[in-house]
Amino acid sequence: MIKSTDLPDVSSQNFGISEVYMRRNPQRTRLDSNRPLVEFFPMGPISRFADEFRRTEFFTACIDVARRALPAPLLVWLRSQMVRNLSGGPREVFTEIYRRNIWGYQETASGGGSTLHYTEKLREALPRLVADLNIRTLLDLPCGDFHWMSEVKLPVTHYIGSDIVTRLVENARIRYGRPEREFRTLDLCKDVLPQADLLLCRDCLMHLSEEMIFLALANIIRSDIKYLLITTYPDGKNRSIRIGDWFPINLCAAPYNFPAPLRTIDDWVPPFDQRQLGLWEIESLRRICPVSG
């Protein structure tokens, strides 16, 4: 597990990182969602039954109904409960989420935001943006199971799909790999990122703790990549979560303080929260948050 002492050395005006971590506030980091009504034992019969139930079409239908019918605070609490027993760093947590299908969709292991229905508009808009920017090499991190992206005809010469979950990468390589389309296991927070014209970072930071988000951003800024296309919620409220949980990250608000994006792509369908993929030149982020090393 990465400690706060591993954070990049940047000044307080850059993403507010010193203010956030050098002035630790125990009250802020204590999450009410860590107070469950019932304790579940990961290897017990209830947990094993739940793992099998999450793989059924009925469970997927229940999730869709819940999103439409339940109040937002209850949905947030339920999301937290699904991951509250998971421990370790991002690799361990997301591997367990994949192994147990905790996000509960049969169509795709990557959750409700990666279904063909959810990504219909994105699959139309993304190739146009890539062509407009004259992108030749695209790094897709995290690529998940490559389900929706397999239906996209990208005008690129080289696609690099990467994920922290080794089994996802291996399966995608076997099923979708070809000379111009490769798959690698990468950790966005610490691994050296391959050279690319565009980094697509969709549905990632919103599942990380604040500490891990800053590590990921610092790693992106150190990379030799020109553009960043990343998930952001214009009306989202930032908070710190446990790894694997969810929150509507707003990259243009404190403590991240990104400038206005160059372009945006709407990336949502009802009843999900409204959100976008925002485009930034990474050089503009370096001026805000210079990182050494």
Coordinates of C-alpha atoms in Angstrom, one line a residue:
M1 CA 0.0 0.0 0.0
I2 CA 1.4 3.4 -0.9
K3 CA 1.9 5.8 2.0
S4 CA 1.4 9.5 2.0
T5 CA 5.2 9.9 2.2
D6 CA 5.4 8.5 -1.4
L7 CA 3.6 11.5 -2.8
P8 CA 5.4 13.7 -5.3
D9 CA 7.0 16.8 -3.9
V10 CA 5.0 19.7 -5.4
S11 CA 4.1 23.1 -4.0
S12 CA 0.9 23.9 -2.3
Q13 CA -0.5 26.0 -5.2
N14 CA -0.2 23.0 -7.5
F15 CA -3.3 20.8 -7.2
G16 CA -3.4 21.8 -3.5
I17 CA -1.4 18.6 -2.7
S18 CA 0.5 20.0 0.3
E19 CA -2.6 21.5 1.8
V20 CA -4.4 18.1 1.5
Y21 CA -1.7 15.8 2.8
M22 CA 0.7 17.9 5.0
R23 CA -2.3 19.1 7.0
R24 CA -4.0 15.7 7.6
N25 CA -7.5 16.0 8.9
P26 CA -8.7 12.7 10.6
Q27 CA -12.3 13.9 10.4
R28 CA -12.1 14.3 6.6
T29 CA -10.7 10.8 6.0
R30 CA -13.2 9.0 8.2
L31 CA -15.9 7.6 5.9
D32 CA -19.4 6.9 7.3
S33 CA -19.7 4.2 4.7
N34 CA -17.2 2.2 6.8
R35 CA -19.9 1.6 9.4
P36 CA -21.8 -1.4 8.0
L37 CA -25.0 -2.7 9.4
V38 CA -23.9 -6.3 8.9
E39 CA -20.4 -7.9 8.9
F40 CA -19.8 -10.2 5.9
F41 CA -17.0 -12.8 5.9
P42 CA -15.3 -12.9 2.5
M43 CA -14.9 -16.7 2.5
G44 CA -18.3 -17.6 4.1
P45 CA -21.3 -19.2 2.4
I46 CA -23.2 -15.9 2.2
S47 CA -20.3 -14.3 0.3
R48 CA -20.0 -17.2 -2.1
F49 CA -23.7 -17.1 -2.8
A50 CA -23.5 -13.3 -3.4
D51 CA -20.6 -13.9 -5.9
E52 CA -22.7 -16.3 -7.9
F53 CA -25.8 -14.1 -7.7
R54 CA -23.9 -11.1 -9.1
R55 CA -23.3 -13.2 -12.3
T56 CA -27.0 -13.5 -13.1
E57 CA -29.1 -11.5 -15.5
F58 CA -31.6 -10.9 -12.6
F59 CA -28.9 -9.2 -10.5
T60 CA -28.1 -6.9 -13.4
A61 CA -31.8 -6.0 -13.8
C62 CA -32.0 -5.3 -10.1
I63 CA -29.1 -2.8 -10.4
D64 CA -30.8 -1.0 -13.2
V65 CA -34.1 -0.8 -11.3
A66 CA -32.2 0.4 -8.2
R67 CA -30.5 3.3 -10.1
R68 CA -33.9 4.5 -11.2
A69 CA -35.8 4.0 -7.9
L70 CA -33.5 4.5 -5.0
P71 CA -32.5 7.9 -3.5
A72 CA -28.9 8.9 -4.3
P73 CA -27.6 8.7 -0.7
L74 CA -28.7 5.1 -0.4
L75 CA -27.1 4.3 -3.8
V76 CA -23.8 5.8 -2.5
W77 CA -24.0 3.7 0.7
L78 CA -24.8 0.5 -1.3
R79 CA -21.8 1.1 -3.6
S80 CA -19.6 1.5 -0.5
Q81 CA -20.8 -1.8 1.0
M82 CA -19.9 -3.8 -2.1
V83 CA -16.2 -3.0 -1.7
R84 CA -15.9 -2.5 2.0
N85 CA -14.3 -5.9 2.7
L86 CA -11.6 -5.4 -0.1
S87 CA -8.1 -4.6 1.1
G88 CA -4.7 -3.9 -0.5
G89 CA -3.6 -1.6 -3.2
P90 CA -5.3 -0.9 -6.5
R91 CA -4.0 -4.1 -8.1
E92 CA -5.4 -6.3 -5.4
V93 CA -8.7 -4.5 -5.1
F94 CA -9.5 -4.3 -8.8
T95 CA -8.4 -7.9 -9.3
E96 CA -10.9 -9.0 -6.6
I97 CA -13.6 -6.8 -8.1
Y98 CA -13.1 -8.5 -11.5
R99 CA -12.8 -12.0 -10.0
R100 CA -16.0 -11.7 -8.0
N101 CA -17.9 -9.6 -10.6
I102 CA -18.7 -7.1 -7.8
W103 CA -20.0 -4.5 -10.3
G104 CA -22.6 -7.1 -11.3
Y105 CA -23.0 -6.9 -15.1
Q106 CA -23.1 -10.0 -17.4
E107 CA -22.4 -8.0 -20.5
T108 CA -19.1 -6.7 -19.4
A109 CA -16.7 -7.1 -16.4
S110 CA -16.1 -3.4 -16.4
G111 CA -19.5 -2.4 -15.0
G112 CA -22.5 -0.5 -16.1
G113 CA -20.6 2.4 -17.7
S114 CA -19.0 0.0 -20.2
T115 CA -22.1 -1.5 -21.8
L116 CA -22.9 -0.9 -25.4
H117 CA -26.0 1.0 -24.4
Y118 CA -24.1 3.4 -22.2
T119 CA -21.3 4.0 -24.7
E120 CA -23.4 4.4 -27.8
K121 CA -22.8 8.2 -28.1
L122 CA -19.2 7.9 -27.0
R123 CA -18.5 5.3 -29.7
E124 CA -19.7 7.8 -32.3
A125 CA -17.8 10.8 -30.9
L126 CA -14.4 9.3 -30.0
P127 CA -13.3 8.5 -33.6
R128 CA -14.1 12.1 -34.7
L129 CA -12.0 13.6 -31.9
V130 CA -9.1 11.2 -32.5
A131 CA -9.2 12.2 -36.2
D132 CA -9.4 15.9 -35.5
L133 CA -6.3 15.7 -33.2
N134 CA -4.4 13.6 -35.8
I135 CA -3.7 10.9 -33.1
R136 CA -1.5 8.1 -34.3
T137 CA -0.9 6.2 -31.0
L138 CA -3.6 5.9 -28.4
L139 CA -3.0 4.6 -24.8
D140 CA -6.2 3.4 -23.3
L141 CA -5.7 3.1 -19.5
P142 CA -7.7 1.4 -18.0
C143 CA -9.0 -0.6 -21.0
G144 CA -11.0 -3.0 -18.9
D145 CA -12.2 -6.0 -20.9
F146 CA -12.2 -4.0 -24.2
H147 CA -15.9 -4.7 -24.6
W148 CA -17.2 -1.4 -25.8
M149 CA -14.0 -0.4 -27.5
S150 CA -14.0 -3.5 -29.6
E151 CA -17.0 -1.9 -31.4
V152 CA -15.1 1.3 -32.2
K153 CA -13.2 1.9 -35.4
L154 CA -10.4 4.2 -34.3
P155 CA -8.4 6.0 -37.0
V156 CA -5.0 5.2 -35.3
T157 CA -2.0 3.3 -36.4
H158 CA -1.2 1.9 -32.9
Y159 CA -3.6 1.2 -30.0
I160 CA -2.2 0.2 -26.5
G161 CA -4.8 -1.1 -24.2
S162 CA -3.7 -1.4 -20.6
D163 CA -5.1 -2.3 -17.2
I164 CA -3.9 -3.1 -13.7
V165 CA -5.8 -6.5 -13.7
T166 CA -3.5 -9.1 -15.3
R167 CA -6.3 -11.5 -16.2
L168 CA -8.3 -8.8 -18.0
V169 CA -5.2 -7.9 -20.1
E170 CA -4.4 -11.6 -20.9
N171 CA -8.0 -12.2 -22.0
A172 CA -8.1 -9.1 -24.1
R173 CA -4.8 -10.0 -25.7
I174 CA -6.0 -13.4 -26.7
R175 CA -9.4 -12.3 -28.0
Y176 CA -8.6 -8.9 -29.6
G177 CA -4.8 -8.6 -30.0
R178 CA -3.3 -8.0 -33.4
P179 CA 0.0 -6.3 -34.6
E180 CA -1.4 -2.8 -34.4
R181 CA -3.4 -3.4 -31.2
E182 CA -1.5 -4.5 -28.1
F183 CA -2.4 -5.0 -24.5
R184 CA -0.2 -4.5 -21.5
T185 CA -0.5 -4.7 -17.7
L186 CA 0.2 -1.2 -16.3
D187 CA -0.4 0.6 -13.0
L188 CA -1.4 4.2 -13.7
C189 CA -0.1 5.3 -10.4
K190 CA 3.5 4.2 -10.6
D191 CA 4.5 2.5 -13.9
V192 CA 6.2 4.4 -16.7
L193 CA 3.6 5.1 -19.3
P194 CA 4.4 4.3 -22.9
Q195 CA 4.8 7.1 -25.4
A196 CA 1.5 8.1 -27.0
D197 CA -0.3 11.0 -28.6
L198 CA -3.4 10.6 -26.5
L199 CA -4.1 9.0 -23.1
L200 CA -7.7 7.9 -22.7
C201 CA -8.3 7.6 -18.9
R202 CA -12.0 6.7 -18.6
D203 CA -13.7 5.5 -15.4
C204 CA -10.5 5.3 -13.4
L205 CA -9.8 8.2 -10.9
M206 CA -13.4 8.1 -9.6
H207 CA -12.6 4.7 -8.1
L208 CA -9.4 5.8 -6.4
S209 CA -8.6 7.4 -3.0
E210 CA -7.5 11.0 -3.1
E211 CA -3.9 10.0 -2.3
M212 CA -3.8 7.6 -5.3
I213 CA -5.4 10.2 -7.6
F214 CA -2.5 12.6 -6.9
L215 CA 0.0 9.8 -7.6
A216 CA -1.8 9.0 -10.9
L217 CA -1.8 12.6 -12.0
A218 CA 1.9 13.1 -11.2
N219 CA 2.7 10.0 -13.2
I220 CA 0.6 11.2 -16.2
I221 CA 2.4 14.6 -16.0
R222 CA 5.8 12.9 -16.1
S223 CA 4.9 11.0 -19.2
D224 CA 5.7 11.7 -22.8
I225 CA 2.1 12.0 -23.9
K226 CA 0.6 15.1 -25.6
Y227 CA -3.1 14.9 -24.8
L228 CA -5.2 13.6 -21.9
L229 CA -8.9 12.6 -22.3
I230 CA -10.3 11.8 -18.9
T231 CA -13.5 11.4 -17.0
T232 CA -14.8 14.4 -15.1
Y233 CA -18.2 15.3 -13.6
P234 CA -18.9 19.1 -14.1
D235 CA -21.2 19.2 -11.1
G236 CA -19.4 16.6 -9.0
K237 CA -18.4 16.9 -5.4
N238 CA -14.9 15.7 -4.6
R239 CA -14.1 13.6 -1.6
S240 CA -11.7 10.8 -0.6
I241 CA -12.9 7.2 -0.8
R242 CA -11.5 3.8 -0.2
I243 CA -10.0 2.2 -3.3
G244 CA -12.7 0.5 -5.4
D245 CA -15.5 2.7 -4.2
W246 CA -16.9 5.6 -6.4
F247 CA -17.4 9.3 -6.3
P248 CA -18.3 11.9 -9.1
I249 CA -14.8 13.4 -9.5
N250 CA -14.7 17.1 -10.7
L251 CA -11.2 17.7 -12.0
C252 CA -11.8 21.5 -12.4
A253 CA -12.6 21.9 -8.7
A254 CA -10.4 21.8 -5.6
P255 CA -8.2 20.0 -4.8
Y256 CA -7.3 19.2 -8.5
N257 CA -8.0 22.6 -10.0
F258 CA -7.6 21.7 -13.7
P259 CA -8.2 24.6 -16.2
A260 CA -11.2 24.4 -18.4
P261 CA -11.0 21.5 -20.9
L262 CA -10.1 22.2 -24.6
R263 CA -13.0 20.0 -25.6
T264 CA -15.6 17.7 -24.0
I265 CA -17.5 14.6 -25.0
D266 CA -20.8 13.8 -23.1
D267 CA -20.4 10.4 -21.6
W268 CA -23.5 9.3 -19.8
V269 CA -27.1 8.0 -20.2
P270 CA -30.0 8.3 -17.7
P271 CA -30.3 7.4 -14.9
F272 CA -26.5 7.7 -14.4
D273 CA -24.9 11.0 -13.3
Q274 CA -24.1 13.5 -16.0
R275 CA -20.4 13.5 -16.8
Q276 CA -18.0 14.2 -19.6
L277 CA -14.6 13.1 -21.1
G278 CA -12.5 16.3 -20.9
L279 CA -9.6 17.0 -23.1
W280 CA -6.4 18.7 -21.9
E281 CA -2.9 19.1 -23.2
I282 CA -0.6 17.6 -20.6
E283 CA 1.8 20.4 -21.1
S284 CA -0.8 22.8 -19.7
L285 CA -1.1 20.6 -16.6
R286 CA 2.7 20.6 -16.1
R287 CA 2.6 24.3 -15.8
I288 CA 0.1 24.0 -13.0
C289 CA 1.8 21.0 -11.3
P290 CA 5.5 20.7 -12.2
V291 CA 6.8 17.3 -11.1
S292 CA 10.5 16.4 -10.9
G293 CA 11.9 13.0 -11.7

